[in-house]
CSV table of C-alpha atoms in Angstrom, one decimal:
chain,number,residue,atom,x,y,z
O,37,MET,CA,95.2,59.3,65.4
O,38,THR,CA,95.1,57.2,68.5
O,39,THR,CA,91.9,55.5,69.7
O,40,ILE,CA,91.0,54.4,73.2
O,41,TYR,CA,88.1,52.2,74.0
O,42,LEU,CA,87.3,52.9,77.7
O,43,ILE,CA,85.2,49.9,78.9
O,44,ARG,CA,83.3,49.3,82.1
O,45,HIS,CA,83.6,45.7,83.4
O,46,SER,CA,80.7,43.3,83.1
O,47,LYS,CA,78.2,42.2,85.8
O,48,PRO,CA,79.7,40.8,89.0
O,49,LEU,CA,78.6,37.8,91.0
O,50,LYS,CA,76.6,38.5,94.2
O,51,VAL,CA,78.2,36.8,97.2
O,52,ASN,CA,78.0,36.8,101.0
O,53,ASN,CA,81.2,38.0,102.6
O,54,THR,CA,80.0,37.8,106.2
O,55,PHE,CA,82.6,35.1,107.1
O,56,ASN,CA,85.3,36.5,104.8
O,57,ASN,CA,88.3,37.8,106.7
O,58,ASP,CA,89.7,39.8,103.8
O,59,SER,CA,89.5,43.6,104.0
O,60,LEU,CA,86.7,45.3,102.2
O,61,GLN,CA,89.2,46.5,99.6
O,62,VAL,CA,90.5,43.0,98.9
O,63,GLN,CA,87.0,41.6,98.7
O,64,ASN,CA,86.2,44.3,96.1
O,65,GLU,CA,89.3,43.5,94.1
O,66,LYS,CA,88.5,39.7,94.2
O,67,SER,CA,84.9,40.2,93.0
O,68,SER,CA,84.3,38.0,89.9
O,69,LEU,CA,81.8,38.0,87.1
O,70,SER,CA,78.5,36.2,87.3
O,71,ILE,CA,77.5,33.7,84.6
O,72,GLU,CA,75.2,36.5,83.2
O,73,GLY,CA,78.2,38.9,83.4
O,74,GLU,CA,80.3,36.4,81.3
O,75,GLN,CA,77.5,36.2,78.7
O,76,ILE,CA,77.1,40.0,78.6
O,77,ALA,CA,80.9,40.5,78.1
O,78,GLN,CA,81.1,37.8,75.4
O,79,GLU,CA,78.1,39.3,73.5
O,80,LYS,CA,78.9,43.0,73.8
O,81,LEU,CA,82.7,42.6,73.2
O,82,SER,CA,82.2,40.5,70.1
O,83,ASN,CA,81.1,43.7,68.3
O,84,GLU,CA,83.0,44.3,65.0
O,85,GLU,CA,84.2,47.6,66.6
O,86,PHE,CA,86.5,45.7,69.0
O,87,LYS,CA,88.3,43.7,66.4
O,88,ASN,CA,91.9,44.7,65.4
O,89,ILE,CA,92.7,46.1,68.8
O,90,ASP,CA,96.5,46.6,69.1
O,91,VAL,CA,97.0,46.7,72.8
O,92,LEU,CA,94.9,45.7,75.8
O,93,PHE,CA,94.9,47.0,79.4
O,94,SER,CA,92.9,46.1,82.5
O,95,SER,CA,92.7,47.1,86.1
O,96,ASN,CA,93.9,44.6,88.6
O,97,TYR,CA,90.4,43.7,89.8
O,98,VAL,CA,89.3,40.2,88.9
O,99,ARG,CA,86.0,41.3,87.3
O,100,ALA,CA,87.9,43.6,85.0
O,101,ILE,CA,90.4,41.0,84.0
O,102,GLN,CA,87.6,38.5,83.4
O,103,THR,CA,85.9,41.0,81.1
O,104,ALA,CA,89.1,41.8,79.2
O,105,LYS,CA,89.8,38.2,78.5
O,106,TYR,CA,87.1,38.3,75.7
O,107,LEU,CA,89.0,41.0,73.9
O,108,SER,CA,92.3,39.1,74.6
O,109,ASN,CA,90.9,36.0,72.9
O,110,GLN,CA,89.4,37.9,70.0
O,111,ASN,CA,92.5,39.8,69.2
O,112,ASP,CA,95.2,37.3,70.4
O,113,LEU,CA,96.6,39.8,72.9
O,114,GLU,CA,98.0,39.6,76.3
O,115,ILE,CA,96.3,41.6,79.0
O,116,ASN,CA,98.4,44.4,80.5
O,117,ILE,CA,97.4,44.7,84.2
O,118,VAL,CA,97.6,48.2,85.6
O,119,SER,CA,96.5,48.9,89.2
O,120,ASP,CA,96.1,52.6,88.6
O,121,LEU,CA,93.1,51.7,86.4
O,122,GLY,CA,91.3,50.3,89.4
O,123,GLU,CA,88.1,51.4,91.0
O,124,ARG,CA,87.8,54.3,93.6
O,125,LYS,CA,88.9,53.1,97.0
O,126,PHE,CA,86.3,53.7,99.7
O,127,GLY,CA,88.8,53.6,102.6
O,128,ILE,CA,86.4,51.9,105.0
O,129,ASP,CA,86.4,48.6,106.9
O,130,SER,CA,82.7,47.8,106.5
O,131,TRP,CA,79.8,49.1,104.5
O,132,GLU,CA,78.1,50.4,107.7
O,133,GLN,CA,80.9,53.1,107.8
O,134,LEU,CA,79.8,54.6,104.5
O,135,PRO,CA,78.1,58.0,105.2
O,136,GLU,CA,74.6,58.7,103.9
O,137,ASN,CA,74.6,60.3,100.4
O,138,PHE,CA,78.4,59.5,100.1
O,139,GLU,CA,78.3,59.1,96.3
O,140,ARG,CA,76.5,62.4,95.8
O,141,LYS,CA,78.8,64.3,98.2
O,142,GLN,CA,81.9,62.9,96.5
O,143,PHE,CA,80.6,63.8,93.1
O,144,LEU,CA,79.8,67.4,94.1
O,145,ASP,CA,83.0,67.9,96.1
O,146,GLU,CA,86.1,66.7,94.3
O,147,ASN,CA,88.1,66.7,97.5
O,148,TYR,CA,85.6,64.8,99.7
O,149,LYS,CA,86.8,61.4,101.0
O,150,ILE,CA,86.6,59.3,104.1
O,151,GLY,CA,89.2,57.3,106.0
O,152,ASN,CA,92.0,56.1,103.8
O,153,GLY,CA,89.8,56.3,100.7
O,154,GLU,CA,90.3,58.4,97.6
O,155,SER,CA,88.7,61.6,96.6
O,156,GLN,CA,87.2,62.3,93.2
O,157,LYS,CA,90.2,64.4,92.3
O,158,GLU,CA,92.7,61.7,93.4
O,159,VAL,CA,90.9,59.1,91.2
O,160,ARG,CA,90.7,61.4,88.2
O,161,ASP,CA,94.4,62.4,88.6
O,162,ARG,CA,95.7,58.8,88.7
O,163,MET,CA,93.4,57.7,85.8
O,164,TYR,CA,94.5,60.7,83.7
O,165,SER,CA,98.1,60.1,84.5
O,166,ILE,CA,98.1,56.5,83.4
O,167,ILE,CA,95.9,57.2,80.3
O,168,SER,CA,98.5,59.9,79.3
O,169,LYS,CA,101.3,57.4,79.7
O,170,ILE,CA,99.4,54.8,77.6
O,171,LEU,CA,98.8,57.3,74.9
O,172,TYR,CA,102.4,58.4,74.8
O,173,GLU,CA,103.6,54.8,74.5
O,174,ASN,CA,101.0,53.6,72.0
O,175,LYS,CA,100.7,56.4,69.4
O,176,ASP,CA,98.4,55.7,66.4
O,177,LYS,CA,97.2,52.4,67.9
O,178,LYS,CA,93.8,51.1,68.9
O,179,ILE,CA,93.8,50.6,72.6
O,180,ALA,CA,91.2,48.9,74.8
O,181,ILE,CA,91.1,49.6,78.5
O,182,VAL,CA,88.8,47.8,81.0
O,183,SER,CA,88.1,49.7,84.1
O,184,HIS,CA,85.2,50.6,86.5
O,185,ALA,CA,82.2,52.9,86.4
O,186,THR,CA,83.2,55.4,89.1
O,187,ALA,CA,86.8,55.6,87.9
O,188,ILE,CA,85.7,56.2,84.3
O,189,SER,CA,83.0,58.7,85.3
O,190,TYR,CA,85.6,60.7,87.3
O,191,LEU,CA,88.0,60.6,84.4
O,192,LEU,CA,85.4,61.8,81.9
O,193,LYS,CA,84.9,64.9,84.1
O,194,LYS,CA,88.3,65.9,82.7
O,195,TRP,CA,86.7,66.6,79.3
O,196,CYS,CA,82.9,66.4,79.5
O,197,ASP,CA,80.1,68.8,80.6
O,198,ILE,CA,78.0,67.1,83.3
O,199,GLU,CA,74.5,68.0,84.5
O,200,ILE,CA,72.3,66.4,87.0
O,201,VAL,CA,68.9,66.0,85.4
O,202,ASP,CA,66.1,64.3,87.4
O,203,ASP,CA,68.7,63.0,89.9
O,204,LYS,CA,70.6,61.3,87.0
O,205,LEU,CA,73.9,62.3,85.5
O,206,ARG,CA,74.1,63.6,81.9
O,207,TYR,CA,77.5,63.6,80.2
O,208,SER,CA,78.1,65.6,77.1
O,209,PHE,CA,81.1,66.3,74.9
O,210,ASN,CA,80.9,69.2,72.4
O,211,GLY,CA,77.2,69.4,72.8
O,212,LYS,CA,76.6,65.7,72.2
O,213,ILE,CA,75.0,63.6,75.0
O,214,LEU,CA,77.2,60.6,75.7
O,215,LEU,CA,75.4,59.2,78.7
O,216,ASP,CA,72.0,60.0,80.3
O,217,GLY,CA,71.7,58.0,83.5
O,218,TYR,CA,73.7,55.1,84.9
O,219,PHE,CA,76.5,53.1,83.4
O,220,ASN,CA,75.5,49.7,81.9
O,221,TYR,CA,77.8,46.7,82.2
O,222,CYS,CA,80.4,46.9,79.4
O,223,GLU,CA,79.4,50.5,78.7
O,224,THR,CA,82.1,51.7,76.3
O,225,PHE,CA,83.3,55.2,75.4
O,226,LYS,CA,85.4,55.6,72.2
O,227,LEU,CA,88.0,58.4,72.6
O,228,GLU,CA,89.9,59.7,69.6
O,229,PHE,CA,93.1,61.7,70.1
O,230,ASP,CA,95.1,63.7,67.6
O,231,ASP,CA,98.8,63.6,66.9
O,232,ASN,CA,99.4,65.8,70.0
O,233,ASN,CA,97.3,63.5,72.2
O,234,GLU,CA,94.6,66.1,72.4
O,235,LEU,CA,91.1,64.6,72.7
O,236,ILE,CA,89.0,65.5,69.6
O,237,LYS,CA,86.0,63.1,69.9
O,238,ILE,CA,84.1,60.9,72.3
O,239,GLU,CA,81.3,58.6,71.4
O,240,ASN,CA,79.3,56.0,73.3
O,241,ILE,CA,79.6,52.6,71.6
O,242,ARG,CA,76.2,50.9,72.3
O,243,SER,CA,76.5,47.3,71.2
């Protein structure tokens, strides 16, 4: 059996990018953890569940790498940086270009996107492709992957039943509710795969 811990990064620092000449995408990729985010990551990822990890992956976003470093330190592992584990790309030059109800539209229509951004389907496909590759190359290991809320939520649609209840998302797998509402920082889903790399179990590790 192969186990994947799919982990959302911790809390980022709030900054003012008014005078930043980087593109919105680069600004997003450079976003770092706040002091509180560092504390959250250190506390939540020190859980006994995250000991004896065999291999560690992170998206190329700074906040994900800074979150993964606590697992790296605890398990004496290098962090394998994989850009395909990154967050959904908006494809805009400023937040003013984001249409009203963009998030809801994209969640309901898997092909909806704007500008040079990614659709839900495109995010899910790249996430699933890299997860499949990681599974193939790390059979029977315990794997930790630090990624992002939207990217993880779109990937989970591959396996989970999803309802909108009171304007919040409810994720279930085999009748068991995994998430009812919004992703917390360092929210972690434990996925177990059989010898054929078929998903047999998902649980939410609430530390």
